[in-house]
Amino acid sequence: MSIQQPPRPPAGPPRSPGASPNAGGGASAFDPLKLLQKYKYLLAGSVFAGAVVGVATHYFLLFFFPGFRSTVLFECSPVQTEIQVISSDTIDEDEMARFMGTQVETIRGELVMNAVLSDARLEAEAPHWTSQFLKNGNLDIVEAYEELEKIINARSLPNTYLIELSVQVGDREDAAGLVGLVKDNYIRILNSGTSTGVTRRKQQIQNAIKEANATLDSLTARKNRLMREQGVGSADVSDSAEGEMLRLVNAEIVNRQQQIEAYQVMLESDEAQLKKETPIVYDSTLRERVEQMPQVLTLKQRISDLQSSLSSLESGGFGREHRTYKITLQQLEATQRELTDVREALLLEAFESRVEAARMAMRQFRAQIADLTTEQETLQAKLNELTQTSEEIEEINRQIESAIALMAQHEMNLADLTMTSGLDTASRITVAKSENVPDRPSFPVIYIIVPAVMFLITGLTAVTIVVFEMLDQRVKSAADIALIPRTPILGIIPDAEEDPARHESLATLFMDSPNSVLAEHFRQLRTKIVKNMQSHDHKTLLIVGAMPGSGATSVTTNLAQACIAAGKSVLIVDTNFRRARVHNAYGLQDSPGLAEVLAGKNSIDEGIQHIQSGPDILPAGSRNLRVVERLGTDKMGEVLAEVSSRYDIVLLDVAPAIVSGDAMTLTAQVDATMLVARAMQEKRGQIARLKNELSDSRAEFLGVLVNGVKSSAGGYMRKNIRTSHQYHATEAAQAT
């Protein structure tokens, strides 16, 4: 007869004490400081490479694409007359701003450009620049004009009355020659202009102002007449009394319709019950109302009195067969029947009254809606008339605004004309600084090019690193496990090479180096495992490796040794029938073992091997008897049930889950499971799939242990490992 443990429903994985707070939600574990620590040398190299490339770029541009810039400064003077002296307090800043803006546009205008291209000195002053537009000895005016627009820059300098004209080309002599030609032709065009026709223009502007005034008066009078005749106080009809009244009427109609709908629902339900042949089902509101009626309250009080009388008779020694007791009991039952009849009659009466009240209320509401609808139509008609008037007033307002703006523009033009008529434009422009041949290029600038290239290369490197890290699905540390939703984290085991203490055998490092950093991590793992299993009364734990090389066997042996050190009795069962390794870790024979026990050739006691100061071992057994199908039999359940009664903890090592299904077979036989993932080997999707499979099994899934974590992947771990090693080494030295 099988003594296999009865199956238990799978429990949701409890949150591991070492799990990240965000492990269940799949929150991002992206840490810029870790990336900086991990790729600091690459980033430093990119900065250096950026500096080198920046210097090379500077000299490349300087040799092939230099830019020389030559400038001319013009000074603008304010308007003045022969009898007026202009001081800083009387300068019209707005007029000066408009004047300087006009001159900037004039310099860049078509007239000056065409004058430069038509100047006979162009080929002599800028031979290199001109040569690129010569075709068969003739200048291509169109291409030259387009290029001249690009290289000429004119702007007013802030907080000054200066205009800066500059030209930037690839030859220093051409830059000075071109800017000189632009300056000369601009001054020549200014000097050729005259102030004729000022009086005629003033008269035209004054006439336009008079017409604008007349139009404004006519529009204002028309607007006032409309507002007076229609009684409109503003252009917005929604603010009128009719608009406010219409909103109130609409709200009342909606309110009455909602009340009708509410009564309609209640009435339909009540009328449906009246038509049924079955008894009426009264709601709690009706029942509460009937219970408070005098007839019901009187009968309830009479029942209460009769019940009290019965209690008094019983306490006075009158038995149920006594005549007085029987009479009182009959009165009580009769009163209770009467209460039931009265209650039903009152409920029916109240129900019918409610139906009639609902019908009457609906008739009243419909009549009110009809009256409100008539009032609504009247108000809407009045509001439509007001809307037409309002639209007409709005149009008049727009025309008034246009007339005011036009009149203001005419007045400003008249003022400008009056102010500028006293001084010709040419007299207000003087050359403050003439062109010069630049002694150094304006492009490229090394202190701009080099930092820009450094920033670009370093930024591209940083972006590449971030993209690589986001696309990299490999598990590097516990933070990557935290990205998998609802996955508890049991902790990490550092890579053995990170531990300053050297270990002869990874499988027995806890016994060989109990004060090492790796041993301390196994103690932390033991604390979490033992606490979790004790809280759920678990005895058997299946340790599943994700892929070959994950280190599940060494985790099993060292976890067993850590539990032995804590005073627990531990048995390791090697269920890895495909590649058994537990017996090799302790220098034992592989048989007799589990295979012989499952085959019925040996007993459990004959298969268990004992190690001094270590865990007991039930090896895999002879290779020819290792039949993996027996791991899912009742016999396997009997073996685990028996050893669970002898030991505090039973650890099972099994073949990796990726290469075989043995682990999933054994999940139906054990109490709990844990998954061991090798850092830089497994991917998150693979771990998520295995986690889901283990979580869906009978056994409780405790979480994931990340094995072989390197400091380069963790970011801050190397210093912590070194500090821990020094601490334990000092403690061990003091103890000796």
XYZ file of C-alpha atoms in Angstrom:
736
model
C 0.000 0.000 0.000
C 1.367 3.424 -0.914
C 2.209 5.838 1.844
C 2.792 8.722 -0.552
C 1.947 12.088 0.952
C -1.508 13.295 -0.076
C -1.445 16.033 -2.712
C -1.927 19.600 -1.567
C -3.308 22.412 -3.677
C -0.538 24.647 -4.972
C -0.009 27.747 -2.895
C 0.942 31.056 -4.372
C 4.601 31.778 -3.889
C 5.146 33.752 -0.718
C 7.243 36.833 -0.907
C 10.813 35.933 -0.153
C 12.576 37.917 2.524
C 15.212 38.722 -0.070
C 12.847 39.599 -2.838
C 12.834 43.035 -4.291
C 9.836 45.144 -3.330
C 9.140 45.543 -6.996
C 9.646 41.925 -7.903
C 5.956 41.300 -8.177
C 5.204 44.215 -10.376
C 7.922 43.891 -12.955
C 9.311 47.305 -12.077
C 12.418 48.422 -13.873
C 15.726 47.850 -12.109
C 17.643 50.214 -14.384
C 20.456 51.809 -12.341
C 22.578 54.505 -14.055
C 25.229 54.313 -11.330
C 25.701 50.600 -11.952
C 26.053 51.201 -15.671
C 28.575 53.966 -14.998
C 30.557 51.648 -12.738
C 30.383 48.817 -15.249
C 31.306 50.807 -18.350
C 33.477 53.526 -16.795
C 36.542 52.582 -18.820
C 34.551 52.447 -22.057
C 33.036 55.864 -21.333
C 36.443 57.277 -20.433
C 37.792 55.870 -23.686
C 34.939 57.454 -25.615
C 35.744 60.829 -24.041
C 39.392 60.462 -25.072
C 38.402 59.272 -28.536
C 36.021 62.208 -28.818
C 38.842 64.617 -27.982
C 41.108 63.046 -30.603
C 38.379 62.987 -33.252
C 37.410 66.536 -32.308
C 40.963 67.822 -32.857
C 41.168 65.899 -36.149
C 37.791 67.281 -37.217
C 38.905 70.809 -36.398
C 42.007 70.606 -38.571
C 40.112 68.828 -41.343
C 37.534 71.629 -41.479
C 40.244 74.244 -41.146
C 42.082 72.824 -44.169
C 39.146 72.008 -46.453
C 36.261 74.253 -45.263
C 37.659 77.366 -43.516
C 35.494 80.417 -42.933
C 36.775 84.027 -42.696
C 34.464 86.748 -41.471
C 34.841 90.486 -42.129
C 32.520 93.078 -40.560
C 31.409 96.690 -40.999
C 29.598 98.752 -38.330
C 27.036 101.467 -39.172
C 25.911 103.997 -36.549
C 22.319 105.279 -36.709
C 21.429 108.798 -35.520
C 18.030 109.953 -34.170
C 15.819 112.444 -36.011
C 16.721 116.099 -35.444
C 16.109 119.519 -36.984
C 18.310 122.558 -37.309
C 16.895 124.149 -34.158
C 16.527 120.988 -32.095
C 19.269 119.267 -30.156
C 18.553 115.612 -29.390
C 19.435 114.300 -25.921
C 19.195 110.760 -24.584
C 15.942 111.677 -22.808
C 14.155 112.825 -25.966
C 15.087 109.970 -28.339
C 12.057 108.043 -29.589
C 13.198 104.452 -29.061
C 10.322 102.983 -31.047
C 11.116 105.154 -34.043
C 14.811 104.248 -33.790
C 13.968 100.526 -33.626
C 11.768 100.788 -36.714
C 14.388 102.848 -38.555
C 17.212 100.391 -37.771
C 15.021 97.429 -38.740
C 14.250 99.122 -42.043
C 17.952 99.663 -42.755
C 18.805 96.041 -41.929
C 16.232 94.861 -44.454
C 17.516 97.409 -46.981
C 21.072 96.055 -46.671
C 19.815 92.507 -47.307
C 17.364 93.708 -49.951
C 17.279 93.006 -53.660
C 18.408 96.508 -54.617
C 21.732 96.268 -52.745
C 22.334 92.653 -53.863
C 21.850 93.484 -57.541
C 24.073 96.550 -57.167
C 26.900 94.394 -55.732
C 26.611 91.787 -58.501
C 26.581 94.577 -61.133
C 29.604 96.353 -59.623
C 32.603 96.305 -61.965
C 34.932 95.840 -58.986
C 33.387 92.484 -57.958
C 35.877 90.223 -59.771
C 38.859 92.243 -58.560
C 37.694 92.530 -54.916
C 36.561 88.890 -54.530
C 38.264 86.833 -57.247
C 38.061 83.413 -55.564
C 34.399 83.765 -54.645
C 33.448 85.119 -58.095
C 35.313 82.390 -59.999
C 32.878 79.677 -58.875
C 30.003 81.457 -60.663
C 31.805 82.262 -63.947
C 30.549 80.272 -66.916
C 32.217 80.959 -70.272
C 33.608 84.192 -68.848
C 30.175 85.471 -67.753
C 28.838 85.685 -64.175
C 25.824 83.442 -63.393
C 23.685 86.103 -61.703
C 21.043 83.661 -60.342
C 23.472 81.323 -58.548
C 25.619 84.224 -57.347
C 22.548 86.010 -55.959
C 21.419 82.919 -54.033
C 24.896 82.447 -52.538
C 25.201 86.138 -51.697
C 21.934 85.954 -49.734
C 23.401 83.114 -47.639
C 26.764 84.712 -46.786
C 25.591 88.288 -46.053
C 24.368 88.866 -42.513
C 23.039 92.183 -41.193
C 21.646 92.749 -37.690
C 21.142 95.535 -35.166
C 23.258 95.088 -32.035
C 21.170 94.950 -28.844
C 21.112 98.036 -26.582
C 23.011 100.106 -29.165
C 22.320 102.201 -32.264
C 24.771 100.098 -34.293
C 24.087 97.863 -37.280
C 26.588 95.075 -37.948
C 27.178 93.938 -41.534
C 29.279 90.790 -41.978
C 30.311 88.424 -44.755
C 31.829 84.948 -44.209
C 33.563 83.076 -47.055
C 36.477 80.691 -47.447
C 39.083 83.329 -48.412
C 40.104 86.191 -46.118
C 40.672 88.690 -48.979
C 37.304 87.832 -50.539
C 35.546 88.399 -47.174
C 36.941 91.945 -46.879
C 36.270 92.701 -50.541
C 32.649 91.511 -50.529
C 31.677 93.300 -47.306
C 33.289 96.484 -48.676
C 31.250 96.244 -51.877
C 28.020 95.758 -49.906
C 28.867 98.777 -47.716
C 29.715 101.057 -50.668
C 26.619 100.162 -52.685
C 24.341 100.529 -49.658
C 25.688 104.051 -48.902
C 25.426 104.979 -52.589
C 21.772 103.894 -52.725
C 20.988 105.923 -49.559
C 22.644 109.070 -50.948
C 20.705 108.796 -54.215
C 17.338 108.964 -52.466
C 15.429 112.290 -51.929
C 12.599 113.556 -49.675
C 10.334 114.808 -52.470
C 6.588 114.386 -52.136
C 6.536 114.649 -48.307
C 3.792 117.299 -48.320
C 1.651 115.352 -50.749
C 1.988 112.210 -48.652
C 1.009 114.089 -45.498
C -2.179 115.347 -47.196
C -3.097 111.852 -48.311
C -2.618 110.459 -44.802
C -4.718 113.270 -43.236
C -7.559 112.618 -45.686
C -7.450 108.927 -44.835
C -7.676 109.779 -41.114
C -10.794 111.921 -41.739
C -12.488 109.112 -43.682
C -11.687 106.638 -40.897
C -13.216 109.021 -38.318
C -16.404 109.399 -40.350
C -16.735 105.625 -40.734
C -16.183 105.134 -36.992
C -18.937 107.654 -36.091
C -21.415 106.016 -38.492
C -20.763 102.508 -37.123
C -21.054 103.639 -33.502
C -24.409 105.347 -34.123
C -25.769 102.237 -35.872
C -24.669 99.977 -33.011
C -26.292 102.204 -30.357
C -29.585 102.287 -32.304
C -29.759 98.487 -32.543
C -28.999 97.986 -28.856
C -31.629 100.569 -27.891
C -34.385 99.195 -30.168
C -33.855 95.519 -29.310
C -33.064 96.067 -25.633
C -29.775 94.189 -25.892
C -27.398 95.119 -23.098
C -24.423 93.214 -24.520
C -23.458 91.303 -27.621
C -23.616 87.974 -25.759
C -27.268 86.837 -25.781
C -26.490 83.997 -23.361
C -26.225 86.626 -20.627
C -29.727 88.004 -21.355
C -32.782 87.402 -19.177
C -34.339 85.255 -21.937
C -31.200 83.091 -22.103
C -31.153 82.583 -18.352
C -34.890 81.784 -18.306
C -34.450 79.271 -21.173
C -31.696 77.472 -19.266
C -33.941 77.211 -16.209
C -36.856 75.865 -18.303
C -34.611 73.279 -19.991
C -33.331 72.163 -16.610
C -36.900 71.815 -15.307
C -37.922 69.724 -18.348
C -34.940 67.413 -17.876
C -35.720 67.123 -14.171
C -39.390 66.211 -14.855
C -38.352 63.667 -17.494
C -35.942 62.024 -15.067
C -38.665 61.847 -12.426
C -41.078 60.303 -14.964
C -38.453 57.709 -15.917
C -37.901 56.843 -12.247
C -41.632 56.477 -11.607
C -42.039 54.537 -14.865
C -39.468 51.934 -13.806
C -41.088 51.546 -10.384
C -44.623 51.435 -11.860
C -43.728 48.816 -14.474
C -42.243 46.598 -11.790
C -45.267 46.993 -9.491
C -47.843 46.486 -12.274
C -46.017 43.358 -13.425
C -46.408 41.901 -9.938
C -50.117 42.759 -9.891
C -50.651 40.843 -13.138
C -48.876 37.715 -11.869
C -50.873 34.934 -10.244
C -48.093 34.341 -7.743
C -48.007 36.286 -4.462
C -46.640 39.819 -4.576
C -43.043 40.261 -3.446
C -42.984 43.397 -1.308
C -39.785 45.417 -1.015
C -38.175 46.337 2.279
C -39.458 49.933 2.140
C -43.097 48.837 2.138
C -42.475 46.259 4.822
C -40.775 48.796 7.100
C -43.685 51.224 6.602
C -46.294 48.548 7.440
C -44.328 47.405 10.479
C -44.679 50.920 11.905
C -48.478 51.038 11.487
C -50.579 51.084 14.715
C -52.461 47.840 13.904
C -49.176 45.902 13.493
C -47.557 47.511 16.517
C -50.624 46.669 18.674
C -50.581 43.017 17.613
C -46.813 42.817 18.149
C -47.254 44.191 21.652
C -50.060 41.680 22.347
C -47.815 38.813 21.120
C -45.015 40.067 23.323
C -47.367 40.162 26.328
C -48.624 36.629 25.658
C -45.077 35.354 25.301
C -44.226 36.976 28.618
C -47.289 35.297 30.162
C -46.147 31.906 28.898
C -42.714 32.512 30.357
C -44.293 33.477 33.693
C -46.467 30.344 33.692
C -43.469 28.172 32.981
C -41.452 29.812 35.739
C -44.493 29.413 38.093
C -44.530 25.648 37.577
C -47.448 25.452 35.120
C -46.706 22.737 32.604
C -47.651 22.671 28.950
C -50.651 20.434 29.769
C -52.125 22.939 32.210
C -55.400 24.492 31.052
C -54.240 28.105 31.624
C -51.019 27.452 29.673
C -52.976 25.921 26.775
C -55.413 28.860 26.652
C -52.573 31.376 26.659
C -50.744 29.421 23.957
C -53.891 29.319 21.805
C -54.297 33.079 22.215
C -50.662 33.581 21.188
C -51.058 31.465 18.057
C -54.312 33.172 17.147
C -52.722 36.600 17.596
C -49.755 35.570 15.433
C -52.132 34.421 12.685
C -54.035 37.660 12.993
C -50.745 39.615 12.739
C -49.872 37.747 9.550
C -53.288 38.455 8.022
C -53.252 42.117 9.047
C -49.714 42.565 7.763
C -50.573 41.045 4.372
C -53.690 43.184 4.084
C -51.793 46.352 4.964
C -48.959 45.453 2.549
C -51.423 44.955 -0.290
C -53.183 48.227 0.543
C -49.856 50.120 0.720
C -48.671 48.488 -2.529
C -51.838 49.499 -4.395
C -51.664 53.019 -2.924
C -48.081 53.348 -4.161
C -49.070 52.231 -7.672
C -51.893 54.777 -7.794
C -49.631 57.540 -6.432
C -47.048 56.766 -9.105
C -49.676 56.977 -11.855
C -50.968 60.288 -10.544
C -47.439 61.731 -10.237
C -46.607 60.749 -13.823
C -49.782 62.467 -15.099
C -48.858 65.624 -13.200
C -45.276 65.598 -14.502
C -46.404 65.119 -18.112
C -48.764 68.061 -17.784
C -45.956 70.180 -16.346
C -43.641 69.169 -19.227
C -46.280 70.256 -21.745
C -46.528 73.695 -20.108
C -42.746 74.002 -19.904
C -42.372 73.005 -23.575
C -44.710 75.798 -24.639
C -42.731 78.284 -22.580
C -39.486 76.875 -24.039
C -40.651 77.480 -27.620
C -41.641 81.056 -26.808
C -38.301 81.807 -25.186
C -36.368 80.151 -28.012
C -38.101 82.315 -30.611
C -37.252 85.454 -28.646
C -33.679 84.256 -28.194
C -33.302 83.657 -31.938
C -34.294 87.278 -32.589
C -31.753 88.456 -30.015
C -29.083 86.218 -31.583
C -29.575 87.817 -34.999
C -29.293 91.257 -33.443
C -26.210 90.154 -31.476
C -24.494 88.848 -34.621
C -25.163 92.152 -36.359
C -23.697 94.032 -33.368
C -20.634 91.744 -33.424
C -20.059 92.528 -37.071
C -20.337 96.256 -36.323
C -17.814 95.857 -33.478
C -15.344 94.185 -35.862
C -15.774 97.011 -38.338
C -15.240 99.561 -35.544
C -12.044 97.801 -34.454
C -10.771 97.744 -38.032
C -11.555 101.457 -38.438
C -9.755 102.285 -35.145
C -6.702 100.207 -36.143
C -6.604 101.816 -39.590
C -6.857 105.300 -38.121
C -4.072 104.507 -35.604
C -1.862 103.263 -38.434
C -2.506 106.430 -40.441
C -1.677 108.601 -37.410
C 1.548 106.642 -36.770
C 2.535 106.994 -40.424
C 1.849 110.717 -40.245
C 3.982 111.047 -37.097
C 6.830 109.070 -38.669
C 6.662 111.154 -41.802
C 6.673 114.368 -39.730
C 9.693 113.225 -37.682
C 11.722 111.865 -40.585
C 11.032 114.737 -42.950
C 13.519 116.949 -41.065
C 16.542 114.685 -41.843
C 17.325 112.486 -44.838
C 18.007 108.821 -44.189
C 21.494 109.040 -45.688
C 22.436 111.714 -43.154
C 21.392 109.441 -40.267
C 23.754 106.598 -41.278
C 27.512 106.830 -40.719
C 30.213 104.188 -40.995
C 31.548 103.540 -37.468
C 34.009 100.782 -38.509
C 35.193 99.900 -41.982
C 35.981 96.432 -43.286
C 39.256 94.708 -42.476
C 41.064 91.592 -43.706
C 40.548 88.949 -40.942
C 43.761 87.537 -39.472
C 42.182 84.296 -38.168
C 39.334 82.092 -39.353
C 35.918 82.415 -37.744
C 35.214 78.742 -38.528
C 36.112 76.226 -37.262
C 36.716 77.206 -33.611
C 38.663 74.563 -31.730
C 37.088 75.229 -28.316
C 33.655 74.641 -29.896
C 34.417 71.774 -32.293
C 36.359 69.599 -29.837
C 33.780 69.712 -26.957
C 30.944 69.213 -29.453
C 32.567 66.105 -30.974
C 33.436 64.800 -27.498
C 29.849 65.268 -26.381
C 28.520 63.616 -29.548
C 30.765 60.532 -29.361
C 30.314 60.125 -25.603
C 26.557 60.567 -25.963
C 26.363 57.999 -28.763
C 28.418 55.597 -26.660
C 26.136 56.128 -23.645
C 23.006 55.647 -25.774
C 24.486 52.469 -27.275
C 25.253 51.146 -23.781
C 21.732 51.895 -22.538
C 20.120 50.300 -25.615
C 22.374 47.250 -25.280
C 21.511 46.872 -21.597
C 17.783 47.250 -22.291
C 17.889 44.676 -25.102
C 20.169 42.281 -23.225
C 17.885 39.564 -21.823
C 20.589 37.683 -19.938
C 20.263 37.352 -16.176
C 23.234 39.150 -14.661
C 22.068 39.744 -11.097
C 19.013 39.677 -8.847
C 17.899 42.995 -10.347
C 17.184 41.217 -13.657
C 15.008 38.672 -11.855
C 13.083 41.607 -10.364
C 11.996 42.488 -13.907
C 10.028 39.217 -14.118
C 6.526 39.738 -12.655
C 5.651 37.926 -9.431
C 9.032 36.201 -9.093
C 10.451 35.926 -5.531
C 14.224 36.345 -5.214
C 16.076 34.121 -2.760
C 19.379 35.943 -3.190
C 22.669 35.661 -5.081
C 25.859 33.608 -4.863
C 28.925 35.522 -6.116
C 31.247 33.994 -8.672
C 33.982 31.962 -6.989
C 36.670 34.050 -8.686
C 35.358 37.143 -6.894
C 36.083 35.589 -3.481
C 39.638 36.429 -2.282
C 39.631 33.094 -0.442
C 40.579 30.280 -2.835
C 38.490 27.093 -2.794
C 39.703 23.637 -3.756
C 36.162 22.358 -4.375
C 33.064 24.449 -4.976
C 30.864 21.582 -3.805
C 32.383 21.599 -0.295
C 33.480 25.211 0.061
C 31.249 25.718 3.109
C 33.075 22.920 4.934
C 36.511 23.911 3.600
C 36.211 27.717 4.095
C 33.444 28.452 6.604
C 34.616 32.089 6.970
C 34.691 32.855 3.244
C 32.407 35.308 1.478
C 30.676 32.527 -0.446
C 29.994 30.632 2.778
C 28.384 33.761 4.218
C 26.051 33.986 1.204
C 25.026 30.361 1.739
C 24.242 31.200 5.375
C 21.946 33.988 4.178
C 20.305 31.571 1.725
C 19.899 28.993 4.514
C 18.142 31.546 6.740
C 15.555 32.320 4.052
C 15.015 28.685 3.041
C 14.699 27.319 6.601
C 12.376 30.123 7.714
C 10.111 29.645 4.704
C 9.954 25.859 4.966
C 9.350 25.854 8.715
C 6.537 28.378 8.406
C 4.757 26.062 5.950
C 5.781 22.744 7.588
C 7.776 21.694 4.513
C 10.458 18.986 4.652
C 11.461 18.197 1.050
C 13.005 20.825 -1.253
C 13.730 20.220 -4.957
C 16.650 22.348 -6.217
C 16.230 22.813 -9.973
C 18.958 24.128 -12.240
C 17.792 26.032 -15.291
C 20.545 24.897 -17.677
C 23.605 22.629 -17.439
C 26.346 24.485 -15.594
C 23.943 26.496 -13.449
C 25.640 25.116 -10.289
C 22.525 23.530 -8.775
C 24.552 20.577 -7.416
C 27.109 22.778 -5.625
C 24.248 24.922 -4.291
C 22.583 21.752 -2.970
C 25.716 20.469 -1.210
C 26.685 23.808 0.302
C 23.123 24.593 1.402
C 23.046 21.186 3.108
C 26.332 21.940 4.887
C 25.017 25.327 5.978
C 21.901 23.678 7.419
C 24.083 21.098 9.232
C 26.039 23.966 10.763
C 22.748 25.382 12.060
C 21.973 22.116 13.865
C 19.581 20.663 11.292
C 19.575 17.033 10.203
C 19.879 17.008 6.433
C 19.664 14.356 3.725
C 20.708 14.958 0.115
C 18.858 12.774 -2.403
C 20.551 12.638 -5.824
C 17.663 12.352 -8.295
C 19.852 13.391 -11.239
C 19.734 10.011 -12.991
C 21.248 11.466 -16.140
C 24.461 12.961 -14.730
C 24.830 12.209 -11.007
C 27.448 14.348 -9.247
C 26.603 14.480 -5.524
C 28.601 11.324 -4.634
C 31.691 12.715 -6.429
C 31.573 15.872 -4.288
C 32.096 13.781 -1.143
C 34.252 10.993 -2.638
C 31.531 8.339 -2.272
C 30.358 5.440 -4.391
C 27.271 5.968 -6.489
C 25.689 2.682 -5.362
C 23.788 1.380 -3.649
C 21.528 4.389 -3.911
C 18.139 5.699 -4.953
C 18.005 3.587 -8.112
C 18.416 0.378 -6.077
C 15.786 1.517 -3.548
C 13.248 2.319 -6.279
C 14.012 -1.019 -7.975
C 13.401 -2.854 -4.682
C 16.922 -4.276 -4.510
C 17.985 -2.386 -1.381
C 16.309 -0.644 1.539
C 16.571 3.056 2.281
C 18.949 2.440 5.183
C 21.235 0.422 2.891
C 21.270 3.229 0.320
C 21.943 6.168 2.696
C 25.653 6.942 3.226
C 26.819 8.923 6.249
C 29.516 11.603 6.313
C 31.225 12.763 9.470
C 30.213 16.382 10.250
C 28.243 16.493 7.023
C 24.875 15.645 5.555
C 23.681 12.136 4.833
C 23.710 11.192 1.169
C 21.343 9.016 -0.824
C 23.286 8.796 -4.129
C 21.729 8.191 -7.507
C 22.612 4.507 -7.626
C 24.004 2.218 -10.299
C 23.835 3.621 -13.808
C 22.146 0.535 -15.240
C 19.295 0.865 -12.694
C 18.633 4.584 -13.144
C 15.204 4.603 -14.758
C 13.922 8.191 -14.778
C 10.293 7.043 -15.033
C 10.544 5.639 -11.487
C 10.961 9.172 -10.117
C 7.220 9.739 -10.582
C 6.033 6.463 -9.064
C 4.348 5.799 -5.737
C 7.568 4.175 -4.582
C 9.354 7.517 -4.876
C 6.616 9.089 -2.788
C 7.067 6.401 -0.140
C 10.820 7.023 -0.035
C 10.347 10.777 0.431
C 7.670 10.244 3.061
C 9.956 7.982 5.077
C 13.056 10.189 4.909
C 10.921 13.258 5.723
C 10.013 11.653 9.018
C 13.714 11.129 9.864
C 15.317 14.413 8.769
C 14.611 18.091 9.313
C 15.333 18.936 5.671
C 15.572 16.732 2.575
C 17.302 18.331 -0.427
C 16.858 16.822 -3.906
C 19.306 17.464 -6.746
C 17.839 16.921 -10.210
C 18.814 17.225 -13.879
C 18.512 20.762 -15.363
C 14.974 21.685 -16.372
C 15.958 22.704 -19.913
C 17.431 19.301 -20.843
C 14.893 17.014 -19.138
C 11.438 16.872 -17.601
C 12.606 15.101 -14.427
C 12.178 18.246 -12.346
C 8.538 18.668 -13.348
C 7.949 14.970 -12.566
C 9.353 15.386 -9.065
C 7.344 18.545 -8.308
C 4.367 16.261 -7.630
C 6.396 14.414 -4.969
C 8.044 17.241 -2.981
C 6.862 20.071 -0.725
C 8.768 22.996 -2.251
C 10.989 23.943 -5.190
C 13.631 26.560 -5.906
C 15.209 27.533 -9.232
C 18.970 28.134 -9.674
C 19.918 30.454 -12.555
C 23.510 30.948 -13.696
C 24.446 34.605 -14.195
C 25.346 35.589 -17.781
C 24.002 32.223 -19.007
C 20.197 32.102 -18.707
C 17.815 34.670 -20.159
C 14.874 36.314 -18.439
C 12.299 34.769 -20.785
C 13.646 31.296 -20.060
C 13.591 31.899 -16.293
C 10.052 33.291 -16.524
C 8.857 30.178 -18.360
C 10.467 27.815 -15.826
C 9.110 29.906 -12.945
C 5.593 29.644 -14.363
C 5.901 25.878 -14.764
C 7.182 25.424 -11.210
C 4.543 27.787 -9.798
C 1.761 25.807 -11.486
C 2.887 22.538 -9.891
C 1.776 20.967 -6.609
C 4.942 22.003 -4.785
C 5.324 25.536 -3.456
C 7.755 27.642 -5.493
C 10.073 29.487 -3.071
C 11.942 31.636 -5.575
C 15.025 32.064 -7.774
C 18.689 31.996 -6.694
C 21.157 33.728 -9.040
C 24.464 31.838 -8.987
C 27.892 32.961 -10.185
C 27.209 36.711 -10.111
C 30.207 38.791 -11.176
C 30.949 42.202 -9.755
C 31.060 43.681 -13.242
C 27.416 42.711 -13.618
C 26.364 43.820 -10.154
C 28.090 47.165 -10.122
C 28.896 47.607 -6.411
C 29.641 44.043 -5.297
C 33.420 43.858 -5.575
C 34.070 46.321 -2.760
C 31.475 44.602 -0.562
C 33.128 41.205 -1.158
C 36.581 42.576 -0.323
C 35.294 44.248 2.852
C 33.509 41.080 3.963
C 36.594 38.951 3.314
C 38.842 41.286 5.333
C 36.341 41.316 8.206
C 36.116 37.519 8.431
C 39.879 37.097 7.933
C 40.573 39.468 10.841
C 38.069 37.630 13.010
C 39.663 34.256 12.149
C 43.152 35.563 12.872
C 42.090 36.870 16.294
C 40.449 33.533 17.090
C 43.701 31.649 16.416
